[in-house]
Short mmCIF file of C-alpha atoms in Angstrom, two decimals:
data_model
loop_
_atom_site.label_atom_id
_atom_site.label_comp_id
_atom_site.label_asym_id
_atom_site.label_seq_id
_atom_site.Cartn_x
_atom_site.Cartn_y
_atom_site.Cartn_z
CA UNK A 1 105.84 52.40 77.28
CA UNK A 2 107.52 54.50 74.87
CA UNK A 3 107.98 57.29 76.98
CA UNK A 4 109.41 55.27 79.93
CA UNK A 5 111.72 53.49 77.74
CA UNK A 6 112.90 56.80 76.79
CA UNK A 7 113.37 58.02 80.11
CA UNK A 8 115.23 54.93 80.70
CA UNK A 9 118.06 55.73 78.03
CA UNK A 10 117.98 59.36 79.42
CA UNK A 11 118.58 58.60 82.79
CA UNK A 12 122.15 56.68 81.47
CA UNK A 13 125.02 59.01 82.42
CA UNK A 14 126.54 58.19 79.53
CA UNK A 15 124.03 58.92 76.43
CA UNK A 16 124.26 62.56 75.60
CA UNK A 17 121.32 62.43 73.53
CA UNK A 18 118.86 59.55 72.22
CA UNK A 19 118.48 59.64 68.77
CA UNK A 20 114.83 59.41 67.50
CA UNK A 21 113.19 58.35 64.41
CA UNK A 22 109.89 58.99 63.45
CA UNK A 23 107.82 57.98 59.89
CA UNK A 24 104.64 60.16 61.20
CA UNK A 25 105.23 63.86 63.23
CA UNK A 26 102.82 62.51 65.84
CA UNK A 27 105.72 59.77 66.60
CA UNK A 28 107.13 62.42 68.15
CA UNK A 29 104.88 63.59 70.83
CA UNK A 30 106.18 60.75 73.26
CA UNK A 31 109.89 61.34 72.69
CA UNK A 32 109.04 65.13 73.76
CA UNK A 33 106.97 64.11 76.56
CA UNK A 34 110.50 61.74 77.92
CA UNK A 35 112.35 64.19 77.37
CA UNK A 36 110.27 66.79 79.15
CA UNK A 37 109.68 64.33 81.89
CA UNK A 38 113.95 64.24 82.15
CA UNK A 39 115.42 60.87 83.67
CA UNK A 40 113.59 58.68 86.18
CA UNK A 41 113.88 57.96 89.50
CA UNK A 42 116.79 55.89 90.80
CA UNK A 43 115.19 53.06 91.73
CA UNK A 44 112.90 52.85 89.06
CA UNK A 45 116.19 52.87 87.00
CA UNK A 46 117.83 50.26 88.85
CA UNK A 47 114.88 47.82 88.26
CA UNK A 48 114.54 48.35 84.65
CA UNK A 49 118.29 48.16 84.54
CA UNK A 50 117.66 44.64 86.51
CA UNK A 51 114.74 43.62 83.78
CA UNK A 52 117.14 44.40 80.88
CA UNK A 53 119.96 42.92 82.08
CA UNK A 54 120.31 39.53 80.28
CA UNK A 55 119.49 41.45 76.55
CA UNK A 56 122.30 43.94 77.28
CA UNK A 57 124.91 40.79 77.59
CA UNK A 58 123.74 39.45 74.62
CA UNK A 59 124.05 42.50 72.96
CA UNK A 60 127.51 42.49 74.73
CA UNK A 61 128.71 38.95 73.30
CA UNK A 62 128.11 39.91 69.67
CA UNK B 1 113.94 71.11 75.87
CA UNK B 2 116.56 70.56 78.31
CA UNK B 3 120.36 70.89 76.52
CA UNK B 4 123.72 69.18 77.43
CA UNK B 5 127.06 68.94 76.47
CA UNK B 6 127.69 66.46 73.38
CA UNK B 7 129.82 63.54 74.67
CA UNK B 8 133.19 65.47 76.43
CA UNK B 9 132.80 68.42 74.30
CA UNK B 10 131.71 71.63 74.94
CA UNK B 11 128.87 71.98 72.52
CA UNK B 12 125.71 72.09 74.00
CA UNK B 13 122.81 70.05 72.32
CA UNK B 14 119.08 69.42 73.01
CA UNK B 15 118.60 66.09 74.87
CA UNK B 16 116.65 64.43 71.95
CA UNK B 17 118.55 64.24 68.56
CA UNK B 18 116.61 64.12 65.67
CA UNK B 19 117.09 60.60 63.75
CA UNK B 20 116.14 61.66 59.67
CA UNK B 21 116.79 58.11 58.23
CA UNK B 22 113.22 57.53 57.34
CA UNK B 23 113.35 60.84 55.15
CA UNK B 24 113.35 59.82 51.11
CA UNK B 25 111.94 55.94 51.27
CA UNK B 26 109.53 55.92 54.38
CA UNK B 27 108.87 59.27 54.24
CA UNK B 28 108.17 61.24 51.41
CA UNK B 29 109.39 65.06 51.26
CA UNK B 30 106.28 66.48 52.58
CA UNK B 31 105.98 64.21 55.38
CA UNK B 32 109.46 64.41 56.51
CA UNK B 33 109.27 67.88 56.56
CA UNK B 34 106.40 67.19 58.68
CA UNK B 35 108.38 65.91 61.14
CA UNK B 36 111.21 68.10 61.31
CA UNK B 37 108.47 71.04 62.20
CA UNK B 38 107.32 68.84 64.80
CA UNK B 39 110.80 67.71 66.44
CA UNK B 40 111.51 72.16 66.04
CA UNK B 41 108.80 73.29 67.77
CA UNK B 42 109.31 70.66 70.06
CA UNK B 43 112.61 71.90 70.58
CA UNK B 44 114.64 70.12 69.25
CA UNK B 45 117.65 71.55 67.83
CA UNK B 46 120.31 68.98 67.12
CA UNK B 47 119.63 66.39 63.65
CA UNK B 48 121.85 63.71 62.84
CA UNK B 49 121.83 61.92 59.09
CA UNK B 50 123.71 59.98 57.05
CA UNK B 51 125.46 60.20 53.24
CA UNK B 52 123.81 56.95 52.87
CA UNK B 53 120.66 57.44 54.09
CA UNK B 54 117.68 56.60 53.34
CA UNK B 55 117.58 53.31 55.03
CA UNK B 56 116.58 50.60 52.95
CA UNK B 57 117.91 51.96 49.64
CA UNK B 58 121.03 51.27 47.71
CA UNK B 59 123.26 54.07 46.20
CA UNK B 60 121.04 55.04 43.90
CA UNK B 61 118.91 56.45 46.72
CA UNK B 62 121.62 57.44 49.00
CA UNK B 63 121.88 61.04 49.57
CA UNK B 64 118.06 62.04 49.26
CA UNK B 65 118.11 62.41 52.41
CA UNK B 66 120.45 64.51 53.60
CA UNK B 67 119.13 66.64 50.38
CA UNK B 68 115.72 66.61 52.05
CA UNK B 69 116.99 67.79 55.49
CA UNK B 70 119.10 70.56 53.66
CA UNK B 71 116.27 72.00 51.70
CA UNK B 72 114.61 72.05 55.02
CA UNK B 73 117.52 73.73 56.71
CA UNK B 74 117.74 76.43 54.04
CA UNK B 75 117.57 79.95 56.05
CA UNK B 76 117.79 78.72 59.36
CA UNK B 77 120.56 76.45 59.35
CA UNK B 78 122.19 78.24 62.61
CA UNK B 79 119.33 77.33 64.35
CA UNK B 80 120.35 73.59 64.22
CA UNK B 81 123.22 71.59 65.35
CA UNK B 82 124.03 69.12 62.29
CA UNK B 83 125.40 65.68 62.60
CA UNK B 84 126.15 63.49 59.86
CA UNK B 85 128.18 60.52 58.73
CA UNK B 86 129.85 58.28 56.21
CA UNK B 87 131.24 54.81 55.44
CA UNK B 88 128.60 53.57 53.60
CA UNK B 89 128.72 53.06 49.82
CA UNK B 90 128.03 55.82 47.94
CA UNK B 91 128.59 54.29 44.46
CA UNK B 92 129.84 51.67 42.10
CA UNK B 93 133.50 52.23 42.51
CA UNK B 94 135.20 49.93 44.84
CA UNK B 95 136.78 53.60 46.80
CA UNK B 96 133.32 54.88 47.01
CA UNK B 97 132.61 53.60 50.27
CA UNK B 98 134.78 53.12 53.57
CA UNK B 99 136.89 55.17 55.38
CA UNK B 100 140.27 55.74 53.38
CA UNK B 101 141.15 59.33 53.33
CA UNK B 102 140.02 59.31 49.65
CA UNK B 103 136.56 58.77 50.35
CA UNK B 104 136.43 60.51 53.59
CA UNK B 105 137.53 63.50 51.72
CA UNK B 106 135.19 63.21 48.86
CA UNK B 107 131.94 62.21 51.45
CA UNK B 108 132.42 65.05 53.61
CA UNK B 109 132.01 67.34 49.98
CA UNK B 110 129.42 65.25 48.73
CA UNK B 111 127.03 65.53 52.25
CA UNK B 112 127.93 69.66 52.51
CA UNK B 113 126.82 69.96 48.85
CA UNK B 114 123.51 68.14 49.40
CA UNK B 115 122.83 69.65 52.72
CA UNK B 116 123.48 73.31 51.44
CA UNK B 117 125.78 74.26 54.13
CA UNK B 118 129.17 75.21 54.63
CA UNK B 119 130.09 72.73 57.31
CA UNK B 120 128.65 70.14 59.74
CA UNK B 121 128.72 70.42 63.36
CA UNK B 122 129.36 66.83 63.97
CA UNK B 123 130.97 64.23 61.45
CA UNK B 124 131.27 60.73 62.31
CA UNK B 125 132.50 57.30 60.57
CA UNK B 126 129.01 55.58 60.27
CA UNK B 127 131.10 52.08 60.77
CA UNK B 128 134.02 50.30 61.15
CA UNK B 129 136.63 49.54 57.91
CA UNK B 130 139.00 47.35 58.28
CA UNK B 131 140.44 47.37 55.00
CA UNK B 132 141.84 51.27 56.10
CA UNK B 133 144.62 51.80 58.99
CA UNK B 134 142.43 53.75 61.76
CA UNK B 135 145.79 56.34 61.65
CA UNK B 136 144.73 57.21 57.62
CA UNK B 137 141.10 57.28 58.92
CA UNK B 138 142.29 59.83 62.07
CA UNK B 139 144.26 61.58 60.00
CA UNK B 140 141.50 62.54 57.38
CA UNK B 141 138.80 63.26 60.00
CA UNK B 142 141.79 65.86 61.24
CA UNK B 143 141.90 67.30 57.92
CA UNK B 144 138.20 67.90 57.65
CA UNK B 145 137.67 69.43 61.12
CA UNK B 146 140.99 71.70 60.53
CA UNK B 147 139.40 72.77 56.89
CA UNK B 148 136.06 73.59 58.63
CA UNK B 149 134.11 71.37 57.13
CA UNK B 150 133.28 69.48 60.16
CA UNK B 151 133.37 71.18 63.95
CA UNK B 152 133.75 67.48 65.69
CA UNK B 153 134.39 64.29 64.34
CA UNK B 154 133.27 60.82 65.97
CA UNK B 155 132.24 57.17 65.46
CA UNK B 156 129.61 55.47 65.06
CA UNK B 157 128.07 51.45 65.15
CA UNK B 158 132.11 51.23 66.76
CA UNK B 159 132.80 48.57 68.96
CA UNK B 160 134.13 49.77 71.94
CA UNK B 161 137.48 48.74 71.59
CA UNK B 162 138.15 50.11 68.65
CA UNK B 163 137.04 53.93 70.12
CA UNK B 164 140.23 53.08 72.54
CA UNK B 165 142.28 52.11 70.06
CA UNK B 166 141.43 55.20 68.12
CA UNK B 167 141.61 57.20 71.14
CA UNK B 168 144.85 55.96 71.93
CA UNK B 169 146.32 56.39 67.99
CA UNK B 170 145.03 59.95 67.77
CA UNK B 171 147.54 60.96 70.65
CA UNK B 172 150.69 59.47 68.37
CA UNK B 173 149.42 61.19 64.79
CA UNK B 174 147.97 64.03 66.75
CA UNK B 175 144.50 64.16 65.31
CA UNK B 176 142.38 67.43 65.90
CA UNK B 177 141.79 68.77 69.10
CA UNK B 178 138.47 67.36 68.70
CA UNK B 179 138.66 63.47 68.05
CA UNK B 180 139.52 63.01 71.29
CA UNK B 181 136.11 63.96 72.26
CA UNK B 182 134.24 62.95 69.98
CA UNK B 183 130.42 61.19 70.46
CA UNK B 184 130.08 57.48 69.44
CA UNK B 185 127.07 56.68 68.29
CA UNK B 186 125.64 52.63 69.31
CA UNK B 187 122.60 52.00 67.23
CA UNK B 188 120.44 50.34 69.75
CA UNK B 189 119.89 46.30 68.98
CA UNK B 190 116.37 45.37 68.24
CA UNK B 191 114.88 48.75 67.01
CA UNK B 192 112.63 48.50 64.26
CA UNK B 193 112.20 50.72 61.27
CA UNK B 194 108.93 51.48 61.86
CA UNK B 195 108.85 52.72 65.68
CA UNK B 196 110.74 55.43 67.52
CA UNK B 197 113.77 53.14 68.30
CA UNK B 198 116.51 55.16 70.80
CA UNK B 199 119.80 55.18 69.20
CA UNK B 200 122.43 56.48 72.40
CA UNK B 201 124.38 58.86 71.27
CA UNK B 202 127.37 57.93 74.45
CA UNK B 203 130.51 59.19 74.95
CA UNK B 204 133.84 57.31 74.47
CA UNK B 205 134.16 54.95 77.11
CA UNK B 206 136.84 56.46 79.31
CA UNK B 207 139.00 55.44 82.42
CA UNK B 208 136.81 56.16 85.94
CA UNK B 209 138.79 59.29 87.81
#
């Protein structure tokens, strides 16, 4: 989950780089793994863009 | 670890930032160090903190750390592209927080001194002041990027807006060459402190050509 949700903000044209947090090192290892991985496929994109839509015009109305 | 270009610049930067507000109240020294190994070998090469930081302290804990990640940086600071930012108070004194060129001038010290380094890469206002015209605010950022103590300068937790605004201002009090590229930073909604929340790190928003 965490890895695809990071692939997700990597695949936006706009976001140079996702800024990651961690409290334990081994937090890490699926931020790496995303970022190995690089952006996902364009319809995989579209859906989750689909799924997230109604949270990102919340987000947009504050 | 894949690198790109930071927002319209042309500084290249690893794809994953590393996020360091956990480091001095989550995180103790050891175990933040811990983590910066992990993001290195890892590849990641670009950190980003905050004067303020740690989150969840007051100013009495602001600035640990940024003195954490600078202890850590000692010796191989030009192995790292470092980002940091301020607005956030910093002390008692009603000027010790914000984005007048007072405090802008005296954060920018303040973060190089705890960070052991002679300049950040990246230096961004961590939030919007209204109480400070955005031309005193462009005009200091321009002052610290033409003294070298910053190489960029950007926002951060920005509405929109407000980036065009500043983008548009910049042009009349012709702010350094490098505001008008500079990163905003949108601290994803809904992150918690506890996971690996994504903060995008987006460039202005800009007219389609």
């Amino acid at each position: 989950m965490a890895t695809l949700a990071m692939r997700w903000v990597l695949s936006h044209p706009a976001i140079t780089a996702p800024i990651v947090g961690a409290s334990r090192p081994e937090q890490l290892a699926d931020s790496l793994g995303a970022a190995e991985q690089g952006a996902l496929p364009r319809d995989l994109k579209t859906k989750l863009d689909e799924i997230t839509h109604g949270w990102r015009s919340v987000d947009a109305d504050r | 670890m894949h690198h790109t270009k930071l927002g319209r610049t042309g500084l290249r930067v690893s794809k994953l930032c590393l996020g360091t507000m956990t480091f001095g109240l989550q995180c103790d020294v050891a175990q933040s160090n811990a983590i910066m190994d992990a993001a290195a070998a890892g590849g990641i090469d670009f950190l980003d903190a905050a004067d303020v930081y740690p989150l969840g302290g007051g100013h009495n804990t602001a600035g640990r750390t940024e003195q954490i990640v600078g202890d850590w940086l000692k010796g191989k600071r030009h192995q790292f592209i470092v980002a940091t930012k301020c607005v956030g108070q910093m002390g008692p004194k009603p000027w010790d927080l914000g984005m007048s060129r007072k405090h802008i001038l005296d954060a920018i010290d303040a973060s190089l001194r705890r960070l052991g380094t002679d300049y950040v890469d990246l230096y961004q206002l961590h939030g919007y002041d209204q109480h400070t015209p955005i031309d005193e605010a462009l005009e200091a950022l321009d002052t610290v990027v033409r003294s070298g103590k910053a190489r960029y300068a950007g926002v951060s937790n920005w509405p929109a807006y407000k980036g065009t605004t500043a983008r548009r201002r910049r042009r009349k009090v012709r702010a350094s060459s490098s505001a008008p590229q500079a990163p905003a930073i949108r601290h994803a909604t809904g992150t918690t402190r506890n996971s690996k929340p994504s903060t995008p790190c987006a460039r202005w928003p800009r007219k389609r050509d």
